[in-house]
Tab-separated table of C-alpha atoms in Angstrom:
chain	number	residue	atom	x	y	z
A	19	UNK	CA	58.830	124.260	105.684
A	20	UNK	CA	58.320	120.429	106.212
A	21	UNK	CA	60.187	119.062	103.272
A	22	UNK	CA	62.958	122.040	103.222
A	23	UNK	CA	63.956	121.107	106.898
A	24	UNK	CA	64.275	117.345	105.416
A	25	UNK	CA	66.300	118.722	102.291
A	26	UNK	CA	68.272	120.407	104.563
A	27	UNK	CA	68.656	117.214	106.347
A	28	UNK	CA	69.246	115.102	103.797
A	29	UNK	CA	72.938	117.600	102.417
A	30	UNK	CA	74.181	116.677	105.891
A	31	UNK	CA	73.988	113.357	105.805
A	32	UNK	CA	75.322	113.549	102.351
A	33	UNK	CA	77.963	116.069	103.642
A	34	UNK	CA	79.047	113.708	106.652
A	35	UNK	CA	79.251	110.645	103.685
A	36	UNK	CA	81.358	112.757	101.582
A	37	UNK	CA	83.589	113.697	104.587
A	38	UNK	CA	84.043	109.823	105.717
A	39	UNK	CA	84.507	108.958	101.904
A	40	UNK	CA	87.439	111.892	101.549
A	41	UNK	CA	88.932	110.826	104.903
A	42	UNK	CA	88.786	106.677	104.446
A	43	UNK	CA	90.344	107.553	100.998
A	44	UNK	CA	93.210	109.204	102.215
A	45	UNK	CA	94.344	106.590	104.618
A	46	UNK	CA	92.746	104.101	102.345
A	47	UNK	CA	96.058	102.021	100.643
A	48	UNK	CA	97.717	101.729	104.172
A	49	UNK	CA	94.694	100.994	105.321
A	50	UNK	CA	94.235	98.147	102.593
A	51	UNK	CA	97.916	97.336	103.293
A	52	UNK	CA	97.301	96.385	107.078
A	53	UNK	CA	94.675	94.456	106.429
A	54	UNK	CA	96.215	92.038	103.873
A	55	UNK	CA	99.271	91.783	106.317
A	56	UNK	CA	96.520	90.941	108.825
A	57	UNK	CA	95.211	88.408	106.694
A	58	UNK	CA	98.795	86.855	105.648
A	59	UNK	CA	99.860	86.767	109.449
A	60	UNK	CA	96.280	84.718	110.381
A	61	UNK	CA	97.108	82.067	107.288
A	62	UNK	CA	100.743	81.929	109.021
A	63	UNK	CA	98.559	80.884	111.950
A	64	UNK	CA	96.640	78.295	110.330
A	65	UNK	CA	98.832	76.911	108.760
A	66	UNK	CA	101.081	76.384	111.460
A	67	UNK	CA	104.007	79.081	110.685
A	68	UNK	CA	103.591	81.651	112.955
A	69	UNK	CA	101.963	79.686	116.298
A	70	UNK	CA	100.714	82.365	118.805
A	71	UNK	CA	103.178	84.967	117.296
A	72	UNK	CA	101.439	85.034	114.476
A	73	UNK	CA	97.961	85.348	115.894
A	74	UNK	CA	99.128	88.401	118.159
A	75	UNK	CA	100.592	90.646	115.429
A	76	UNK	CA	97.054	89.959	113.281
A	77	UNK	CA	95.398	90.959	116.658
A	78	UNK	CA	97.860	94.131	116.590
A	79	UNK	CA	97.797	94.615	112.724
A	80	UNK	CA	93.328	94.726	113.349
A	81	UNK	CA	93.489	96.864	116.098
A	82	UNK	CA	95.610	99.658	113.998
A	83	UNK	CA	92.933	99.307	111.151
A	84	UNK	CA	90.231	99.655	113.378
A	85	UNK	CA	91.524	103.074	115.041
A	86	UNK	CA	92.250	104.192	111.394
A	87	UNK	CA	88.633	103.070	109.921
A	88	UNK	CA	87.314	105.344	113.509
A	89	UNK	CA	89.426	108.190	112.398
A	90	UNK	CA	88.194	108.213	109.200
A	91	UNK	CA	84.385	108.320	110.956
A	92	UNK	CA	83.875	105.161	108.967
A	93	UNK	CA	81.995	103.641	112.455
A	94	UNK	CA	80.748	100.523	111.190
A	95	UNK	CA	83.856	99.204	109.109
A	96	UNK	CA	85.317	99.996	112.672
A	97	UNK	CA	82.906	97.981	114.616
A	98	UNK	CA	83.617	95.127	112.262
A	99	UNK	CA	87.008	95.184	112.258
A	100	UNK	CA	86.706	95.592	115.791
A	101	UNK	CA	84.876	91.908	116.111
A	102	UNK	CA	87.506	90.292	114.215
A	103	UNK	CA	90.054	91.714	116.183
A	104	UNK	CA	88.386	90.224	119.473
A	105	UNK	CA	87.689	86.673	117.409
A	106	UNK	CA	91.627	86.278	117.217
């Protein structure tokens, strides 16, 4: 009984893996997209293009990845995102 309760175990975690895989795939080129517009707006900043403007709408542009990446049950892509977005 032991290692069938563990089996059983182990094809739900592998079921809840697939499920975040299927959803973060779905979602995954905008997802991709947001973040490289994230990335291009903090450069603006750094390089002095965009001033606080610039640093707001990467702010913005984190927070929408982040609620996508939660969506998608990926939690700690999320919480990453999620630290970056409070470092800008």
């Amino acid at each position: 009984m032991i290692g069938d309760t563990g089996i059983h175990e182990q094809m739900i975690g592998d079921d809840r893996k697939n499920g975040a895989l299927s959803a973060l795939s779905i979602v995954g080129s905008e997802l991709m997209e947001t973040i490289r517009n994230a990335h291009l707006a903090l450069e603006d900043c750094v390089d002095g293009r965009g001033g606080t403007a610039a640093l707001k709408r990467a702010r913005e542009l984190l927070h929408q990845a982040r609620g996508a990446l939660r969506m998608a049950e990926t939690y700690g892509a999320a919480l990453l995102v999620e630290e970056m977005e409070l470092a800008s």
